[in-house]
Coordinates of C-alpha atoms in Angstrom, one line a residue:
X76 CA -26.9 -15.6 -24.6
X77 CA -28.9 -13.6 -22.5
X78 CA -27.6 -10.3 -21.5
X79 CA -28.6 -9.8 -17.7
X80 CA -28.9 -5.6 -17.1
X81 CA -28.4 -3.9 -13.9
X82 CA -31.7 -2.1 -12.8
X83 CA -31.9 1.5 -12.7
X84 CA -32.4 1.8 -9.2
X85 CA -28.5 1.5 -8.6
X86 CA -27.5 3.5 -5.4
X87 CA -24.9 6.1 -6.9
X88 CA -22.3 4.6 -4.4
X89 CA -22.5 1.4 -6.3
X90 CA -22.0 3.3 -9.2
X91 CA -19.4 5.0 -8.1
X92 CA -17.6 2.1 -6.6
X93 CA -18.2 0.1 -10.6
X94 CA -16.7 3.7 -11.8
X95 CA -13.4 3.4 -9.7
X96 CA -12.8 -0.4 -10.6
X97 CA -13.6 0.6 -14.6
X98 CA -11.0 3.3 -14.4
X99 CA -8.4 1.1 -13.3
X100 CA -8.7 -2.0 -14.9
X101 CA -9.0 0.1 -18.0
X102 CA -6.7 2.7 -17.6
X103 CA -4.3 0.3 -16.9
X104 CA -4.6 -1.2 -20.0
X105 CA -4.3 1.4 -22.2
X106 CA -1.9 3.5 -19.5
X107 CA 1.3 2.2 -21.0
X108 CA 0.0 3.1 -24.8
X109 CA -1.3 6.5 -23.9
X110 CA 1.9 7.2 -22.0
X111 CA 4.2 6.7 -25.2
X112 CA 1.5 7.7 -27.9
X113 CA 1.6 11.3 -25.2
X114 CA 5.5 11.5 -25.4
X115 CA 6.1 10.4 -29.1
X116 CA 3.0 12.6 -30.1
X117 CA 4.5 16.0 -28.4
X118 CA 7.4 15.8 -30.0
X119 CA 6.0 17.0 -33.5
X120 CA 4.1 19.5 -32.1
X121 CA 4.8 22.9 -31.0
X122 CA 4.9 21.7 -26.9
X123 CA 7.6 19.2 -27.9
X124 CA 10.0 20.9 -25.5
X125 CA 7.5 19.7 -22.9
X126 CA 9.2 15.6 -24.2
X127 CA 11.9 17.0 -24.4
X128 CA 12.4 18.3 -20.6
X129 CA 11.3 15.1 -19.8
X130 CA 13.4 13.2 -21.5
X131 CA 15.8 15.2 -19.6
X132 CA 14.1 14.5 -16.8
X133 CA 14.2 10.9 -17.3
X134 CA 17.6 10.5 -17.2
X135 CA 18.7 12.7 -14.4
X136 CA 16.0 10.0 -12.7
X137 CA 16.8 7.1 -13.7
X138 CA 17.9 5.2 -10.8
X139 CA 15.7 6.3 -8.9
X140 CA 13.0 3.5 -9.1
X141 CA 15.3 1.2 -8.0
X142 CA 16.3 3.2 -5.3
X143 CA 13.5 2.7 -3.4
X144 CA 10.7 4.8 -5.7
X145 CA 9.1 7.7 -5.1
X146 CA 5.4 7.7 -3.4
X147 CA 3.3 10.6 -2.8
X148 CA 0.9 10.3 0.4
X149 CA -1.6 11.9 -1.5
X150 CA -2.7 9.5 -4.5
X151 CA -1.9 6.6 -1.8
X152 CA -5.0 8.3 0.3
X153 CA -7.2 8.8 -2.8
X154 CA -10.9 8.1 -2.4
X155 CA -10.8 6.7 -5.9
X156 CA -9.5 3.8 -4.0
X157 CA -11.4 3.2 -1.6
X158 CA -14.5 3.1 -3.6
X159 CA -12.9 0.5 -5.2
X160 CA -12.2 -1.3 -2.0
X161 CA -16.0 -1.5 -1.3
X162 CA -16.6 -2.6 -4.8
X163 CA -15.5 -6.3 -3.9
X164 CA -14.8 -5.3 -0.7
X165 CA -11.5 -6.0 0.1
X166 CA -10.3 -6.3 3.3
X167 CA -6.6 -6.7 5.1
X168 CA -5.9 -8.8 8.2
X169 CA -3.2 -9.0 10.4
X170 CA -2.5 -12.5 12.5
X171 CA 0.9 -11.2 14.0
X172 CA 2.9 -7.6 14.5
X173 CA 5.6 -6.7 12.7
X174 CA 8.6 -5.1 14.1
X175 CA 9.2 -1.3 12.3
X176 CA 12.8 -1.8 13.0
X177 CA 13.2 -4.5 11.4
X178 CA 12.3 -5.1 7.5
X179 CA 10.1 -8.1 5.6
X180 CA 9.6 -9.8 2.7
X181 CA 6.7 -10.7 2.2
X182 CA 5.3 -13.3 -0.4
X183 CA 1.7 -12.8 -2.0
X184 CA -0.2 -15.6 -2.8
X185 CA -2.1 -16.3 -5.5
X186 CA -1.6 -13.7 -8.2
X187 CA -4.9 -13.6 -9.7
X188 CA -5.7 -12.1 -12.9
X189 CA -4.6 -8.7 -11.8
X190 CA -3.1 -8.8 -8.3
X191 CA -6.6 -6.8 -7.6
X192 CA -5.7 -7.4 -3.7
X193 CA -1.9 -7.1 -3.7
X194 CA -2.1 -3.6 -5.0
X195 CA -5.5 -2.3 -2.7
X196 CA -3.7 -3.2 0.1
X197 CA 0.0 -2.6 -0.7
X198 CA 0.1 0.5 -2.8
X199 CA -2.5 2.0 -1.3
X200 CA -4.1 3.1 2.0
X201 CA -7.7 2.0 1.5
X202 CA -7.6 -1.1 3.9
X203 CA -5.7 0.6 6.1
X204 CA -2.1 -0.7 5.9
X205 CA -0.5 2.1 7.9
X206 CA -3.2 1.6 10.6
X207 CA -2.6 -2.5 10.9
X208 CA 1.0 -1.9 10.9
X209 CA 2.2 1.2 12.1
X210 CA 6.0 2.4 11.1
X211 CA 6.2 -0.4 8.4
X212 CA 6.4 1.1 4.7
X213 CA 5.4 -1.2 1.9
X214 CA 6.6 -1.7 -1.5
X215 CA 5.2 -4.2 -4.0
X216 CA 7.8 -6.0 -6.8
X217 CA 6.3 -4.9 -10.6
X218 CA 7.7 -5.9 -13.8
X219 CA 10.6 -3.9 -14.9
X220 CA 9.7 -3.3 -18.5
X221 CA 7.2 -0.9 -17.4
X222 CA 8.8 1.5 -15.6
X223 CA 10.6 2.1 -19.0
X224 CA 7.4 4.0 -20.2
X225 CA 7.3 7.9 -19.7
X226 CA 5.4 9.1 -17.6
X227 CA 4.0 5.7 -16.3
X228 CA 7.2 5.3 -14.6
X229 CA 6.2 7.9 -11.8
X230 CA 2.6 7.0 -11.7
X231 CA 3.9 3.3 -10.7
X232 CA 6.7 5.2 -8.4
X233 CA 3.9 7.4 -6.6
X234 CA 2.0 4.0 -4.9
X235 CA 5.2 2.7 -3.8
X236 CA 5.8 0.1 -7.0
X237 CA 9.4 -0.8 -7.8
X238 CA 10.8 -2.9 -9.9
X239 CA 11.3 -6.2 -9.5
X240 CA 14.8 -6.8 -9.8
X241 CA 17.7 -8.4 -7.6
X242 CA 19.0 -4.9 -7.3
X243 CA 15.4 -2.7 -6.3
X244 CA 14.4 -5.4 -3.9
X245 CA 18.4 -5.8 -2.0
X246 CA 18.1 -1.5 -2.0
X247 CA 14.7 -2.1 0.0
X248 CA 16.0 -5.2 2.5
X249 CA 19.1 -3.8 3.0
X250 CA 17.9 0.0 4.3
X251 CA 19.5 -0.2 7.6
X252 CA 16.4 2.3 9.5
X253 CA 14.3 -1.2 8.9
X254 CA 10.2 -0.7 9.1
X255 CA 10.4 -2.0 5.2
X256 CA 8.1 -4.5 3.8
X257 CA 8.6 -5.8 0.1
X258 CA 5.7 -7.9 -1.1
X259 CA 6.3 -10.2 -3.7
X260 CA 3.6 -11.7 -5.9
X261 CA 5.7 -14.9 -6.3
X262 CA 4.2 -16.2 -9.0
X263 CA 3.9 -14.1 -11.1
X264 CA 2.3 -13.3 -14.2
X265 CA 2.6 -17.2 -15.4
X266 CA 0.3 -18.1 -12.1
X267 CA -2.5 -16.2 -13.6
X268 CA -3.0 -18.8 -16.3
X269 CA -4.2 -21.0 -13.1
X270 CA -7.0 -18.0 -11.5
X271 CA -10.5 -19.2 -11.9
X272 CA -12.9 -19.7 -9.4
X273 CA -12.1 -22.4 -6.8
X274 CA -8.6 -22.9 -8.4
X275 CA -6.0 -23.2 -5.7
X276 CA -3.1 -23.9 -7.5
X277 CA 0.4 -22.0 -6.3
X278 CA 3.5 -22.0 -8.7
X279 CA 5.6 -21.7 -5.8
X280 CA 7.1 -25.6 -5.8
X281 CA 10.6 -23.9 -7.8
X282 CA 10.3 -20.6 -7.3
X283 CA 13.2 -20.4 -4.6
X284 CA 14.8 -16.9 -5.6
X285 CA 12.9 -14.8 -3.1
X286 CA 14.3 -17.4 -0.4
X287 CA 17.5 -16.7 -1.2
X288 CA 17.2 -12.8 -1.4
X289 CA 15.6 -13.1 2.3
X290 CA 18.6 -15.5 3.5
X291 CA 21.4 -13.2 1.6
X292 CA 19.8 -9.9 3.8
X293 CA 18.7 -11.8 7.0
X294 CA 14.9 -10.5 6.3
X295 CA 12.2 -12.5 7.9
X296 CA 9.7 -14.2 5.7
X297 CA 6.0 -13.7 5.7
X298 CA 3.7 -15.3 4.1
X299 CA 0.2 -14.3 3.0
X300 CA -2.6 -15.5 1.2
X301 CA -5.4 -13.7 -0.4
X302 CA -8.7 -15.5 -0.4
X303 CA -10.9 -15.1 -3.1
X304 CA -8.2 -13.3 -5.5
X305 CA -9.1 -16.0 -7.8
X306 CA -12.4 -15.6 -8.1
X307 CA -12.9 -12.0 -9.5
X308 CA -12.9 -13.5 -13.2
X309 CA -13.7 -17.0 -15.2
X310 CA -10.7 -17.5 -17.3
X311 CA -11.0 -19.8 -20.9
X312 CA -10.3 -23.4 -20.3
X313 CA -6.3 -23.9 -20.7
X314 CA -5.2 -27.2 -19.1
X315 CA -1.7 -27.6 -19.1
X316 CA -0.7 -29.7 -22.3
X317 CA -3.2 -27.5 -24.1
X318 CA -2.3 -25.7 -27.3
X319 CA -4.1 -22.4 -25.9
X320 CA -1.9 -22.9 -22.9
X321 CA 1.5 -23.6 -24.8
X322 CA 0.8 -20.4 -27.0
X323 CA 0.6 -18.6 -23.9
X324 CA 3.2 -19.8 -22.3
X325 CA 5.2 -18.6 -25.3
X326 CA 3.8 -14.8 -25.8
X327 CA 4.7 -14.9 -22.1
X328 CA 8.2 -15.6 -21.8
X329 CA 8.4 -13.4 -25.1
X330 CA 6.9 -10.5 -24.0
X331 CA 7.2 -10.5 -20.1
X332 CA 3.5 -10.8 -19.8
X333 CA 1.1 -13.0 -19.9
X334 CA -2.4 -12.9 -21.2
X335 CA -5.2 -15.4 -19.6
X336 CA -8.4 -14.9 -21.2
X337 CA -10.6 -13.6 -19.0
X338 CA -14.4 -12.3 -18.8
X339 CA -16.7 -11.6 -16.2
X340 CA -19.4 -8.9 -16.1
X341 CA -19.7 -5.6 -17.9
X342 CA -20.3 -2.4 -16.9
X343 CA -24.0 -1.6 -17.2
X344 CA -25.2 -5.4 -17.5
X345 CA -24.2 -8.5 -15.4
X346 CA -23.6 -11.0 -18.2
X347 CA -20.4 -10.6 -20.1
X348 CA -17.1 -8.3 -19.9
X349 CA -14.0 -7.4 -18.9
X350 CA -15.1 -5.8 -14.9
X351 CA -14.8 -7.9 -12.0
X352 CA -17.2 -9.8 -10.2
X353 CA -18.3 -7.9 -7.1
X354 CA -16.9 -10.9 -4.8
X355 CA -15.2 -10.4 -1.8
X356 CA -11.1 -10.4 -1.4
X357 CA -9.4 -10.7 2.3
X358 CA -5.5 -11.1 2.5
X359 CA -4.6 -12.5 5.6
X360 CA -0.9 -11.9 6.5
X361 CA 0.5 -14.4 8.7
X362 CA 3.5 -14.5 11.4
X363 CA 7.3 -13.8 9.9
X364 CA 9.7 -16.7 9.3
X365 CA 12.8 -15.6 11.1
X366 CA 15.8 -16.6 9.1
X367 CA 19.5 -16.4 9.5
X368 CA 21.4 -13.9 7.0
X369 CA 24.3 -16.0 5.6
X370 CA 25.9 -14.3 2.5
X371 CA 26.1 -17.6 0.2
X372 CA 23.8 -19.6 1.4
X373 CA 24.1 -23.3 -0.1
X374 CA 21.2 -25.4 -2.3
X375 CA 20.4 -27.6 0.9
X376 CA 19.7 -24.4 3.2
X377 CA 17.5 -22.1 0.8
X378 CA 15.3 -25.7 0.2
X379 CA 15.1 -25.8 4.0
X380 CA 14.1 -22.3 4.6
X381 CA 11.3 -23.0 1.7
X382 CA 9.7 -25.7 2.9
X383 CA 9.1 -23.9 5.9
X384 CA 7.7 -21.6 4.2
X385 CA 5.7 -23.9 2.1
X386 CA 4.7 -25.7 5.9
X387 CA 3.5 -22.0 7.5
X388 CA 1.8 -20.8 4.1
X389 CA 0.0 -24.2 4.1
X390 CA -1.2 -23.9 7.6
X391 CA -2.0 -20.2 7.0
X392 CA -4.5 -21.1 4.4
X393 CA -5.2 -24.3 6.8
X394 CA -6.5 -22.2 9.7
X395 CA -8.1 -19.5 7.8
X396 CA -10.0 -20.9 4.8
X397 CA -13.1 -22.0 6.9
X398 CA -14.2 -18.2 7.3
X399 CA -14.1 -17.5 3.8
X400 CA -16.6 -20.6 2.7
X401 CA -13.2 -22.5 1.1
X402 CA -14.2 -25.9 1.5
X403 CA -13.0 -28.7 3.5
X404 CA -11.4 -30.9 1.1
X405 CA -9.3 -28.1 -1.2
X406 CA -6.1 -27.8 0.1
X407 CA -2.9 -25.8 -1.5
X408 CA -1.7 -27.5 -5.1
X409 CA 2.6 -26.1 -5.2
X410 CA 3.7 -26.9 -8.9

């Protein structure tokens, strides 16, 4: 294979912006392990009080990820992030206001290999969410297991991340100021199997609980769908059926995650690796679903209120995909 190399006439801000999407793809990855390695290591040293304060720490805190989280302006308004925004770029766009007195849930679509565009836009201010949609305050759904990591917990907290439980997402829907929106990448780390370029496959057709949640608080719906999320990476061939795609399948319901394999370019050369391609992201947020809060809602009205939300996502990605060269023929697969 021949390895392609980027020339040395790189403007620094490209640099910078391949920098920004390094460190986060890669501290990411590693976060979780340096985060425990840090707080098991301390403790058989002589700063081991420092674990143990925060041990301390940690359970005087506890509830308070599901209670909403804990974000600091600050890191949400980090340059870091917007160089990564121009990496790709990535942009947000709004087709309808949202009222700040009321709150939202709002459903991502797809999830890509790493929800690259549901956390630029949601858990940070780099496309300008604040700006689109003033008095609204987003919070995006995360796996609980890792905000049972020291440490990582309040990194995760500080971009508005909760986790995504019944009981963190009813806190958010049911804050009676309103001007909330939950996004929910629904679904979820079993739908990145499906990202590769041109794949347009949603597994949305079951996946009914975020209906329900919506019904239960009277929260509108809004749907949104991130063009181009798929393309950042080309993923290993795993049809369903497969054996690749059964082990997966496995490891993921074992360990909560799933793990496509994924390459695309590398740092310093263009051919092979584990960065990005520099391809273009836009999440387009469409017009909320009113819906009409009923406690117990039965079977027959959550399938209702999903359709129409299947029917409006559809025509979302309907009217849209002509302007981000999606062609004519590929249309929304729900399994």
């Amino acid at each position: 294979m021949k390895i392609e190399f980027a020339p040395r006439s790189v403007p620094l801000q490209r640099r910078l912006q391949t920098a920004a999407v390094a460190q986060w793809i890669f501290s990411f990855l590693g976060l979780a392990q340096c985060c425990t390695a840090a707080f098991i290591g301390l403790l058989f040293t002589r700063f081991w009080l420092l674990s143990a304060l925060y041990a301390v720490w940690w359970l005087v805190d506890r509830e308070k990820p599901s209670k909403g989280g804990r974000r600091i302006q600050f890191l949400r308004n980090c340059v870091v992030w917007r160089y990564m925004r121009d990496y790709f770029p990535i942009t947000l766009v709004k087709t309808a206001e949202l009222d700040p007195r009321q709150n939202y849930l709002l459903g991502f679509h797809p999830h890509g290999v790493l929800a690259a565009g549901a956390f630029l836009n949601f858990c940070t201010e780099a496309s300008g969410f604040s700006e689109l949609f003033p008095g609204i305050t987003p919070h995006l759904l995360m796996l609980t297991l890792w905000f049972r990591i020291p440490f990582l917990r309040d990194y995760l907290m500080s971009g508005g991340l909760i986790p995504s439980d019944r009981e963190s997402a009813s806190y958010v829907l049911q804050r009676a100021e309103g001007g909330n929106l939950l996004a929910v990448i629904v679904g979820g780390a079993q739908e990145a199997l499906d990202a590769r370029p041109g794949s347009f496959t949603l597994l949305l057709r079951n996946r009914k609980g975020f209906v329900r949640l919506a019904i239960q608080n009277g929260t509108p719906l809004v749907p949104a769908f991130s063009f181009g999320e798929n393309d950042l990476f080309d993923q290993v061939k795993n049809p369903r059926g497969s054996c690749l795609r059964r082990i997966q399948h496995f490891l993921q319901q074992f360990m909560g995650v799933s793990l496509p394999l994924f390459h695309a370019r590398g740092i310093f050369q263009y051919s092979v690796g584990l960065m990005p391609y520099r391809r273009p992201i836009c999440t387009v947020v469409g017009k909320p679903i009113p819906v009409q809060k009923k406690y117990k809602p039965s079977d027959e009205e959550v399938d209702q209120v999903h359709k129409k939300y299947l029917d409006e996502l559809s025509e979302l990605f309907e009217k849209h995909k002509a302007k981000y060269n999606v062609p004519e023929d590929c249309h929304l697969e729900f399994v």
